[in-house]
Short mmCIF file of C-alpha atoms in Angstrom, two decimals:
data_model
loop_
_atom_site.label_atom_id
_atom_site.label_comp_id
_atom_site.label_asym_id
_atom_site.label_seq_id
_atom_site.Cartn_x
_atom_site.Cartn_y
_atom_site.Cartn_z
CA MET H 170 -32.00 -73.95 -42.16
CA ASN H 171 -34.49 -71.46 -40.95
CA GLU H 172 -32.96 -71.28 -37.27
CA LEU H 173 -29.51 -70.93 -39.17
CA VAL H 174 -31.10 -67.68 -40.76
CA VAL H 175 -32.74 -66.54 -37.76
CA ILE H 176 -28.84 -66.65 -36.17
CA GLY H 177 -27.78 -65.18 -38.88
CA VAL H 178 -29.87 -62.24 -38.79
CA LEU H 179 -29.48 -61.66 -35.04
CA PHE H 180 -25.88 -61.82 -35.52
CA LEU H 181 -26.06 -58.91 -38.38
CA ALA H 182 -28.15 -57.00 -36.41
CA MET H 183 -26.01 -57.51 -33.38
CA GLY H 184 -23.20 -56.20 -35.83
CA LEU H 185 -24.83 -53.05 -37.16
CA TRP H 186 -26.07 -51.67 -33.74
CA GLY H 187 -22.40 -52.25 -32.28
CA GLY H 188 -21.44 -50.51 -35.16
CA LEU H 189 -23.50 -47.66 -34.78
CA ALA H 190 -22.92 -47.41 -31.15
CA ILE H 191 -19.08 -47.14 -31.94
CA TRP H 192 -19.70 -44.85 -34.35
CA LYS H 193 -21.65 -42.73 -32.23
CA MET H 194 -19.17 -43.21 -29.41
CA ARG H 195 -16.52 -41.77 -31.44
CA ARG H 196 -18.48 -38.99 -32.73
CA GLU H 197 -19.06 -38.06 -29.42
CA LEU H 198 -15.28 -38.04 -28.43
CA GLN H 199 -14.46 -35.92 -30.97
CA SER H 200 -16.96 -33.43 -30.49
CA LEU H 201 -15.70 -33.57 -26.92
CA ARG H 202 -12.16 -32.73 -28.03
CA VAL H 203 -13.55 -30.10 -30.32
CA LEU H 204 -15.32 -28.65 -27.14
CA VAL H 205 -12.39 -28.72 -25.04
CA ALA H 206 -9.85 -27.10 -27.63
CA ASN H 207 -12.33 -24.33 -28.32
CA ALA H 208 -12.26 -23.72 -24.44
CA GLY H 209 -9.00 -23.64 -24.27
CA LEU H 210 -9.13 -26.14 -21.20
CA GLN H 211 -5.77 -27.22 -22.13
CA SER H 212 -4.27 -23.69 -21.12
CA THR H 213 -6.98 -22.04 -19.48
CA PRO H 214 -6.53 -18.39 -19.46
CA PRO H 215 -6.26 -17.11 -15.74
CA LEU H 216 -9.51 -15.13 -15.53
CA HIS H 217 -13.09 -14.24 -16.92
CA ILE H 218 -13.84 -11.39 -19.66
CA ASN H 219 -13.28 -11.63 -22.76
CA LYS H 220 -11.63 -15.21 -24.43
CA PRO H 221 -9.27 -14.10 -27.77
CA THR H 222 -9.63 -16.20 -30.73
CA GLU H 223 -5.72 -17.06 -30.59
CA GLN H 224 -3.92 -17.83 -27.84
CA PRO H 225 -0.16 -18.07 -27.45
CA VAL H 226 1.44 -21.38 -26.81
CA ILE H 227 2.73 -22.45 -23.68
CA GLN H 228 6.21 -24.21 -24.53
CA THR H 229 6.76 -25.36 -21.37
CA SER H 230 5.79 -25.21 -17.56
CA ILE H 231 8.83 -26.59 -16.15
CA LEU H 232 10.45 -24.06 -13.91
CA ASP H 233 14.05 -23.95 -14.23
CA PRO H 234 15.41 -23.69 -10.38
CA THR H 235 18.85 -22.42 -11.57
CA PRO H 236 20.03 -19.19 -10.11
CA LEU H 237 21.55 -16.36 -12.21
CA SER H 238 25.51 -16.04 -11.76
CA GLY H 239 25.83 -12.98 -9.29
CA ALA H 240 22.60 -12.30 -8.99
CA GLY H 241 22.12 -13.83 -5.60
CA SER H 242 18.78 -16.12 -5.35
CA ALA H 243 17.30 -14.38 -8.62
CA LEU H 244 16.55 -17.24 -11.18
CA ALA H 245 18.59 -17.14 -14.42
CA ASN H 246 15.81 -18.58 -16.46
CA PRO H 247 12.14 -17.32 -15.32
CA PRO H 248 9.13 -18.96 -17.17
CA ARG H 249 8.68 -16.74 -20.02
CA GLU H 250 4.89 -17.28 -20.54
CA ALA H 251 2.69 -14.97 -18.67
CA ARG H 252 0.24 -17.32 -18.15
CA ILE H 253 2.70 -19.32 -15.52
CA LEU H 254 3.04 -16.66 -14.09
CA LEU H 255 -0.23 -15.83 -13.48
CA ASP H 256 -1.30 -19.93 -12.48
CA GLU H 257 1.27 -19.57 -9.78
CA LEU H 258 -0.16 -16.47 -8.61
CA GLN H 259 -3.48 -17.68 -8.41
CA GLY H 260 -2.53 -20.72 -6.71
CA LYS H 261 -1.38 -18.20 -3.82
CA GLY H 262 -4.41 -16.71 -3.38
CA THR H 263 -5.44 -13.11 -4.51
CA ASP H 264 -8.08 -11.94 -2.24
CA ALA H 265 -6.00 -8.83 -0.86
CA TYR H 266 -4.96 -7.95 -4.35
CA ARG H 267 -2.05 -10.18 -3.99
CA PHE H 268 0.72 -9.19 -7.00
CA PRO H 269 4.10 -10.56 -8.01
CA LEU H 270 7.42 -9.40 -7.55
CA GLY H 271 9.86 -12.23 -9.29
CA TRP H 272 11.04 -15.09 -8.98
CA TYR H 273 14.13 -16.57 -6.98
CA SER H 274 15.93 -19.86 -6.32
CA SER H 275 14.82 -21.41 -2.44
CA PHE H 276 15.38 -25.20 -1.28
CA LYS H 277 11.87 -25.26 -2.92
CA GLY H 278 13.05 -24.49 -6.35
CA ALA H 279 11.75 -22.09 -8.75
CA THR H 280 9.34 -19.82 -6.50
CA LEU H 281 7.03 -16.95 -7.16
CA GLN H 282 7.79 -13.98 -4.53
CA THR H 283 4.43 -11.92 -4.19
CA ALA H 284 3.02 -9.27 -2.15
CA GLN H 285 -0.06 -7.42 -1.40
CA PHE H 286 -1.88 -4.38 -1.71
CA VAL H 287 -3.87 -4.47 1.14
CA ARG H 288 -2.42 -5.35 4.74
CA ASP H 289 0.66 -5.36 3.50
CA VAL H 290 2.56 -2.59 0.94
CA ASN H 291 1.31 1.19 1.54
CA HIS H 292 3.85 2.38 -2.10
CA ILE H 293 6.45 1.09 -4.03
CA LEU H 294 9.33 2.57 -4.98
CA LEU H 295 10.75 1.02 -8.69
CA THR H 296 14.35 2.45 -9.58
CA GLY H 297 17.11 0.65 -11.75
CA GLN H 298 19.13 2.26 -14.60
CA SER H 299 17.88 2.19 -18.16
CA ASP H 300 17.02 -1.48 -19.31
CA SER H 301 16.48 -2.73 -15.78
CA GLY H 302 13.12 -3.64 -16.94
CA LYS H 303 11.05 -1.54 -14.83
CA ASP H 304 8.12 -1.08 -16.76
CA ASN H 305 7.82 -4.33 -17.39
CA ALA H 306 7.96 -5.16 -13.87
CA ALA H 307 5.27 -2.73 -13.22
CA LEU H 308 3.18 -4.39 -16.24
CA GLY H 309 3.58 -7.50 -14.57
CA MET H 310 2.09 -5.80 -11.42
CA LEU H 311 -0.93 -4.03 -13.05
CA LEU H 312 -1.74 -7.03 -15.21
CA SER H 313 -1.97 -10.19 -12.66
CA LEU H 314 -4.54 -7.32 -10.57
CA ALA H 315 -7.01 -6.71 -13.40
CA LEU H 316 -6.71 -10.10 -14.44
CA THR H 317 -7.63 -11.04 -10.79
CA LYS H 318 -9.98 -8.07 -10.23
CA THR H 319 -12.91 -6.50 -11.81
CA PRO H 320 -12.84 -2.55 -12.71
CA GLN H 321 -15.48 -2.42 -9.80
CA GLN H 322 -12.39 -4.04 -7.69
CA CYS H 323 -9.38 -2.73 -8.62
CA GLN H 324 -8.51 0.63 -11.69
CA PHE H 325 -5.34 2.27 -12.94
CA ALA H 326 -3.63 5.39 -13.28
CA ILE H 327 -1.23 5.24 -15.59
CA VAL H 328 1.15 8.47 -15.61
CA ASP H 329 3.98 7.67 -18.26
CA GLY H 330 5.01 10.74 -20.46
CA LYS H 331 7.83 8.58 -22.16
CA GLY H 332 5.88 7.52 -25.18
CA LEU H 333 3.30 4.93 -26.23
CA ASP H 334 4.21 1.90 -24.38
CA TRP H 335 1.46 2.20 -22.42
CA LEU H 336 -1.53 3.25 -24.78
CA ALA H 337 -3.21 0.00 -25.34
CA TRP H 338 -4.39 0.26 -21.79
CA GLU H 339 -6.45 3.39 -22.64
CA LYS H 340 -9.62 2.03 -24.03
CA LYS H 341 -9.37 -0.06 -20.90
CA GLU H 342 -12.43 -0.64 -18.21
CA HIS H 343 -9.84 -0.73 -15.52
CA THR H 344 -7.75 2.54 -16.47
CA TRP H 345 -9.23 5.28 -14.42
CA LEU H 346 -6.48 7.82 -15.77
CA LEU H 347 -4.09 7.51 -18.55
CA ALA H 348 -1.56 10.58 -19.22
CA THR H 349 1.18 9.67 -22.49
CA ASP H 350 2.08 12.77 -22.82
CA PRO H 351 4.14 15.49 -20.61
CA GLU H 352 1.88 18.16 -21.37
CA HIS H 353 -0.80 16.04 -19.43
CA ILE H 354 1.36 15.50 -16.50
CA GLU H 355 0.26 18.41 -14.64
CA GLN H 356 -3.50 17.92 -14.83
CA ALA H 357 -3.04 14.22 -13.87
CA MET H 358 -1.35 15.21 -10.87
CA MET H 359 -3.98 17.76 -10.23
CA LYS H 360 -6.70 14.83 -10.68
CA LEU H 361 -5.08 12.69 -8.46
CA THR H 362 -5.47 14.94 -5.65
CA ALA H 363 -8.86 16.00 -6.67
CA GLU H 364 -10.20 11.85 -6.30
CA ARG H 365 -8.36 12.07 -3.03
CA GLN H 366 -10.05 14.37 -1.61
CA ARG H 367 -13.18 12.92 -3.29
CA ARG H 368 -12.87 9.84 -1.39
CA ARG H 369 -11.81 11.28 2.04
CA ALA H 370 -15.39 13.12 2.18
CA ILE H 371 -16.98 9.98 1.12
CA LEU H 372 -15.51 7.94 4.02
CA ALA H 373 -16.07 10.51 6.07
CA ASP H 374 -19.73 10.63 5.23
CA ALA H 375 -20.00 6.95 6.02
CA GLY H 376 -18.43 7.51 9.24
CA VAL H 377 -15.22 5.26 8.63
CA THR H 378 -11.45 6.13 9.19
CA LYS H 379 -9.72 3.98 6.21
CA TRP H 380 -10.80 2.66 3.12
CA ASP H 381 -10.16 -0.98 4.50
CA LYS H 382 -13.33 -0.81 6.28
CA TYR H 383 -15.31 0.84 3.98
CA THR H 384 -18.35 -1.34 2.77
CA GLY H 385 -19.26 0.43 -0.13
CA LYS H 386 -19.12 -0.73 -3.69
CA ASP H 387 -17.81 2.46 -5.21
CA LEU H 388 -14.66 2.81 -4.18
CA PRO H 389 -12.47 0.37 -6.02
CA LEU H 390 -8.32 0.12 -4.84
CA LEU H 391 -6.56 2.99 -7.35
CA VAL H 392 -3.05 1.67 -7.92
CA VAL H 393 -1.08 4.68 -9.16
CA PHE H 394 2.16 4.04 -11.82
CA ILE H 395 4.30 7.12 -12.71
CA SER H 396 7.15 5.23 -14.94
CA GLU H 397 9.68 8.01 -14.65
CA LEU H 398 9.84 10.70 -11.54
CA LEU H 399 11.52 12.69 -13.56
CA LEU H 400 8.99 14.11 -15.96
CA LEU H 401 6.57 14.89 -13.05
CA GLU H 402 9.70 17.20 -11.60
CA ASN H 403 10.16 18.99 -15.57
CA ALA H 404 6.08 19.10 -15.47
CA VAL H 405 5.94 21.29 -12.00
CA GLY H 406 9.32 21.89 -10.87
CA LYS H 407 11.02 20.11 -7.89
CA SER H 408 9.54 22.47 -5.00
CA GLN H 409 6.12 21.80 -6.05
CA LEU H 410 6.71 17.98 -6.75
CA THR H 411 8.08 17.45 -3.17
CA GLY H 412 5.31 18.90 -1.56
CA TRP H 413 2.92 16.88 -3.80
CA LEU H 414 4.56 13.74 -2.95
CA ASN H 415 4.59 14.19 0.64
CA ALA H 416 1.17 14.86 0.56
CA GLU H 417 -0.29 12.40 -1.48
CA LEU H 418 1.85 9.72 -0.56
CA THR H 419 1.26 10.42 3.29
CA ALA H 420 -2.45 9.89 2.93
CA ALA H 421 -3.64 8.34 -0.31
CA ARG H 422 -3.23 4.56 1.89
CA ALA H 423 -6.23 5.77 3.80
CA PHE H 424 -7.88 6.52 0.88
CA GLY H 425 -7.56 3.12 -1.01
CA ILE H 426 -5.05 4.98 -3.19
CA ARG H 427 -1.46 3.10 -3.91
CA TYR H 428 1.68 4.56 -5.85
CA ILE H 429 4.52 2.40 -7.99
CA ILE H 430 6.57 5.13 -8.80
CA ALA H 431 9.50 4.77 -10.89
CA THR H 432 12.53 6.05 -11.89
CA GLN H 433 16.42 5.44 -12.78
CA THR H 434 17.35 6.33 -9.75
CA ALA H 435 16.11 8.14 -6.22
CA SER H 436 19.52 9.64 -5.20
CA ASN H 437 18.40 13.05 -6.51
CA PHE H 438 14.53 13.25 -5.07
CA SER H 439 13.70 14.30 -1.31
CA THR H 440 13.89 11.56 1.22
CA GLN H 441 11.01 13.04 3.26
CA TRP H 442 8.15 10.72 0.87
CA ARG H 443 10.93 7.82 0.96
CA SER H 444 9.84 7.41 4.30
CA GLN H 445 6.08 6.58 2.91
CA ILE H 446 7.62 3.92 0.67
CA SER H 447 7.09 0.40 2.18
CA LEU H 448 8.68 -1.84 -1.05
CA PHE H 449 11.66 -1.09 -2.57
CA MET H 450 12.56 -2.63 -5.95
CA ALA H 451 15.82 -1.82 -7.19
CA GLY H 452 17.49 -2.84 -10.36
CA PHE H 453 21.43 -2.32 -11.57
CA GLN H 454 22.97 0.90 -10.19
CA PRO H 455 26.63 1.87 -11.17
CA ILE H 456 27.86 2.71 -7.84
CA PRO H 457 27.49 1.36 -4.33
CA SER H 458 26.22 5.33 -3.58
CA GLN H 459 23.08 4.75 -5.02
CA ASP H 460 22.45 1.66 -2.93
CA ALA H 461 20.81 3.22 0.08
CA PRO H 462 18.56 5.66 -2.09
CA ASN H 463 17.15 3.37 -3.64
CA VAL H 464 16.58 0.17 -1.24
CA GLY H 465 16.46 2.45 2.01
CA LEU H 466 19.62 -0.36 3.41
CA THR H 467 23.09 0.58 2.85
CA THR H 468 25.65 -2.11 0.79
CA ASN H 469 26.74 -3.35 4.41
CA GLU H 470 23.32 -4.11 5.87
CA LEU H 471 22.45 -5.41 2.13
CA ASP H 472 25.28 -8.06 2.44
CA ALA H 473 24.64 -8.71 5.87
CA LEU H 474 21.32 -9.84 4.97
CA HIS H 475 22.95 -12.18 2.19
CA VAL H 476 21.68 -10.47 -0.69
CA VAL H 477 23.32 -9.03 -3.78
CA ALA H 478 22.59 -4.68 -3.71
CA PRO H 479 21.96 -3.19 -6.75
CA SER H 480 25.34 -1.31 -7.56
CA SER H 481 26.50 -5.13 -7.26
CA LEU H 482 23.99 -6.84 -9.87
CA PRO H 483 24.45 -7.76 -13.35
CA SER H 484 24.79 -5.15 -15.82
CA PRO H 485 21.42 -5.01 -18.42
CA ASN H 486 23.74 -4.92 -20.83
CA ASN H 487 24.83 -8.78 -20.00
CA GLN H 488 21.35 -9.72 -21.29
CA ALA H 489 20.72 -9.39 -17.18
CA GLY H 490 17.71 -7.41 -17.28
CA GLY H 491 14.59 -7.85 -14.95
CA VAL H 492 16.84 -8.52 -11.91
CA PHE H 493 16.21 -6.89 -9.21
CA CYS H 494 17.10 -6.67 -5.37
CA VAL H 495 13.53 -5.93 -3.42
CA VAL H 496 13.39 -4.48 0.19
CA GLN H 497 10.82 -4.48 2.74
CA GLY H 498 11.43 -3.44 6.33
CA ASN H 499 14.45 -5.52 7.39
CA GLN H 500 13.61 -8.42 5.18
CA ALA H 501 15.40 -8.89 1.13
CA LEU H 502 15.73 -10.93 -1.85
CA ASN H 503 16.99 -10.97 -5.10
CA VAL H 504 14.49 -11.92 -8.13
CA ARG H 505 13.85 -11.68 -11.31
CA THR H 506 10.72 -10.83 -13.35
CA THR H 507 8.88 -12.65 -16.11
CA LEU H 508 9.62 -11.18 -18.88
CA ILE H 509 6.15 -10.52 -21.11
CA ASP H 510 6.45 -10.26 -24.40
CA ASP H 511 4.38 -8.58 -27.29
CA ARG H 512 2.34 -11.76 -28.04
CA ASP H 513 1.48 -12.83 -24.81
CA LEU H 514 0.90 -9.12 -23.76
CA ASP H 515 -1.78 -8.53 -26.84
CA TYR H 516 -3.47 -11.86 -25.79
CA LEU H 517 -3.55 -10.62 -21.85
CA MET H 518 -5.07 -7.55 -23.18
CA GLU H 519 -7.42 -8.68 -25.14
CA CYS H 520 -9.06 -10.59 -21.90
CA LEU H 521 -9.52 -7.19 -20.24
CA PRO H 522 -13.01 -5.48 -20.65
CA ASN H 523 -12.88 -2.28 -23.06
CA ARG H 524 -14.54 0.67 -21.35
CA VAL H 525 -18.15 1.75 -23.02
CA ALA H 526 -17.93 3.06 -26.63
CA LEU H 527 -17.92 6.89 -26.39
CA ALA H 528 -20.48 6.80 -28.85
CA GLN H 529 -22.80 5.25 -27.04
CA LYS H 530 -21.74 7.08 -23.55
CA SER H 531 -22.78 10.26 -25.91
CA GLN H 532 -26.28 8.92 -27.31
CA ASP H 533 -26.88 8.01 -23.39
CA GLU H 534 -26.11 11.68 -22.22
CA LEU H 535 -28.04 12.81 -25.11
CA LEU H 536 -30.99 10.62 -24.17
CA THR H 537 -30.59 12.00 -20.76
CA SER H 538 -31.04 15.93 -21.65
CA MET H 539 -33.88 15.30 -23.58
CA LEU H 540 -35.71 13.38 -21.36
CA ALA H 541 -35.14 16.00 -18.57
CA ILE H 542 -36.33 18.61 -21.14
CA ALA H 543 -39.25 16.20 -21.55
CA HIS H 544 -40.10 16.23 -18.27
CA GLN H 545 -39.71 19.78 -17.22
CA ASN H 546 -42.13 20.06 -19.84
CA GLY H 547 -44.61 18.02 -18.48
CA VAL H 548 -44.19 15.06 -21.09
CA LYS H 549 -44.06 11.70 -19.03
CA ALA H 550 -41.07 9.36 -20.35
CA LEU H 551 -42.72 5.92 -21.60
CA SER H 552 -39.72 4.27 -21.46
CA THR H 553 -35.89 5.19 -20.81
CA HIS H 554 -32.78 3.25 -22.06
CA PRO H 555 -32.74 0.60 -19.82
CA GLU H 556 -28.95 0.80 -18.84
CA ALA H 557 -28.40 5.14 -18.90
CA LEU H 558 -31.60 6.02 -17.23
CA GLN H 559 -34.15 5.50 -14.39
CA THR H 560 -37.71 6.13 -15.05
CA ALA H 561 -39.09 9.72 -15.26
CA THR H 562 -40.88 9.56 -12.20
CA GLN H 563 -37.89 8.60 -10.56
CA GLN H 564 -35.78 11.51 -11.86
CA SER H 565 -38.56 14.20 -11.00
CA SER H 566 -38.23 13.11 -7.03
CA VAL H 567 -34.54 12.77 -6.28
CA THR H 568 -33.96 15.04 -3.53
CA HIS H 569 -32.37 12.71 -1.00
CA PRO H 570 -29.42 10.41 -1.35
CA SER H 571 -31.43 7.56 -0.17
CA GLU H 572 -33.81 7.64 -3.35
CA ALA H 573 -33.35 6.65 -7.05
CA LEU H 574 -30.44 7.94 -8.86
CA PRO H 575 -31.12 10.04 -11.51
CA VAL H 576 -28.38 9.21 -13.64
CA ALA H 577 -26.92 5.57 -14.72
CA THR H 578 -23.86 4.76 -12.40
CA HIS H 579 -21.73 3.65 -15.58
CA LEU H 580 -22.07 7.47 -16.56
CA VAL H 581 -21.66 9.19 -13.24
CA PRO H 582 -20.79 7.44 -10.20
CA ALA H 583 -23.66 7.05 -7.34
CA ASP H 584 -21.39 8.50 -4.53
CA GLU H 585 -20.52 11.38 -6.98
CA GLN H 586 -24.46 11.85 -8.06
CA ARG H 587 -25.44 12.08 -4.32
CA ARG H 588 -22.73 14.72 -3.15
CA ILE H 589 -23.97 17.06 -6.44
CA LEU H 590 -27.49 16.42 -5.79
CA ALA H 591 -26.70 17.31 -2.10
CA VAL H 592 -25.11 20.42 -2.99
CA ALA H 593 -27.38 21.51 -6.07
CA ALA H 594 -30.46 22.08 -3.47
CA ARG H 595 -28.68 24.51 -1.54
CA ALA H 596 -26.22 25.96 -4.50
CA THR H 597 -27.00 29.53 -6.68
CA SER H 598 -25.43 27.66 -10.02
CA ARG H 599 -24.19 24.62 -11.31
CA ARG H 600 -20.80 26.12 -11.52
CA ALA H 601 -20.99 26.67 -7.71
CA VAL H 602 -21.54 22.97 -7.27
CA CYS H 603 -18.85 21.66 -9.62
CA ARG H 604 -16.71 23.94 -7.44
CA GLU H 605 -17.74 22.57 -4.32
CA VAL H 606 -17.88 18.91 -5.33
CA TYR H 607 -14.74 18.59 -7.59
CA ASN H 608 -12.77 21.77 -6.49
CA ALA H 609 -12.75 22.71 -10.32
CA VAL H 610 -14.94 24.58 -12.37
CA GLY H 611 -14.73 22.85 -15.68
CA GLY H 612 -13.51 19.38 -17.35
CA THR H 613 -14.92 16.29 -16.31
CA GLY H 614 -16.68 17.38 -12.99
CA TYR H 615 -18.75 20.16 -14.79
CA ASN H 616 -20.11 17.47 -17.35
CA ASN H 617 -21.04 15.30 -14.55
CA VAL H 618 -22.67 18.46 -12.58
CA ARG H 619 -24.63 19.24 -16.10
CA LEU H 620 -25.87 15.37 -16.72
CA VAL H 621 -27.03 15.24 -13.22
CA CYS H 622 -28.65 18.33 -12.87
CA ASP H 623 -30.49 18.12 -15.91
CA ALA H 624 -31.89 14.78 -15.48
CA ALA H 625 -32.94 16.12 -12.15
CA GLY H 626 -34.49 19.14 -13.20
CA LEU H 627 -31.98 21.36 -10.84
CA LEU H 628 -30.56 24.44 -11.43
CA MET H 629 -31.65 24.59 -15.38
CA PRO H 630 -30.26 27.02 -17.37
CA THR H 631 -32.05 29.85 -19.09
CA PRO H 632 -32.12 29.85 -22.87
CA THR H 633 -30.26 32.84 -23.10
CA ALA H 634 -27.37 31.74 -20.77
CA MET H 635 -26.95 27.85 -21.48
CA PRO H 636 -23.76 26.82 -20.26
CA THR H 637 -21.31 24.84 -22.16
CA ALA H 638 -19.21 22.35 -20.51
CA SER H 639 -15.46 22.70 -20.77
CA ALA H 640 -13.34 20.03 -22.29
CA ALA H 641 -11.76 17.04 -20.06
#
């Protein structure tokens, strides 16, 4: 009898232990499921930065290889989810600033055609009549670069002037310049010229002839998107625009600047700057005479390459937006872009890092100025803002580019600080420094000069003649 009791107790204990083990396993499995769901591992975002709380659901990952009737190899139904596009792009590698052009049907099935801004494409001409999908094509290019490159590797200058389509980029750290008002276009063009000249000076100081060979970390690739070339002509005139395009497109590549120029048709613009275009991407055009100006090849030459010319593509009015004839050298292809809808765009934009808040930046600048004044009066700082400032001892001895910089590089880039310091050591005024460094006497350039000179104690203004920074 006692033996039966002992056996019963043992079985009960084993049952309780087994039940407890099963309960723990179930609990751990449930925790794992929650962890996977929260991490978004079922459909991982393409990169790195923020993780929005709500992620659009991918309907299907099956790629339909069916071509669109009358559009050559362009897909009839490219994937509608931008993350499928980005996953496919990353599978091809993004080390050379790779970006998508569009989808086409090949013997492999549905295939994504891509290009690279390093050792491949210099500048892009993106054309097509209204509703052909030019802005959406450019959006796919910029988003793919922003989601695979940090702001220290790639930045954008967006010159729109048509409305508010690109306004969400204003607060993003990847955005170097955003001009959404026609009145700001001429100023944006001047700033781009100044940036090219600034980069030229940096490369000359480094003893290299091309941006590709520069090993510094302070010159990200700058991709300039011009959404409608005609607006630039309206802003500055045809002659001035032609001269500006000739100068910028000819020289920009060597200094790490690439242009994506969009317009309905290039037939009314100068042919000289178009010789600098290395990739043409043309949507629907109404007549065959528009083919050659927009892709660099005649209709007959495109026929010989077995691609559909822009004038023969389906009209966007027939729900055939996003279809393009892509030409690079003697190669041509018909593609169709992924349509990035508003929900996908909102999600992907949330993944990108925001720039430093203006309030925090203003606070940092004020702290820098206060520290400089204290140093002038012989007061040694005990502590400083860790991100905005160097120590007071470092500030007092900045006279050589190899020494510590007086201001944090997120306020003024390191190469600009070194140039300001070098010029300020021999200049007679801050305006003179600004003129030599930035080829201007006010705006953002003067703010940078004032900030660096305040922090380093150079060219300090007298109380009765305190200069004020002009608006950027």
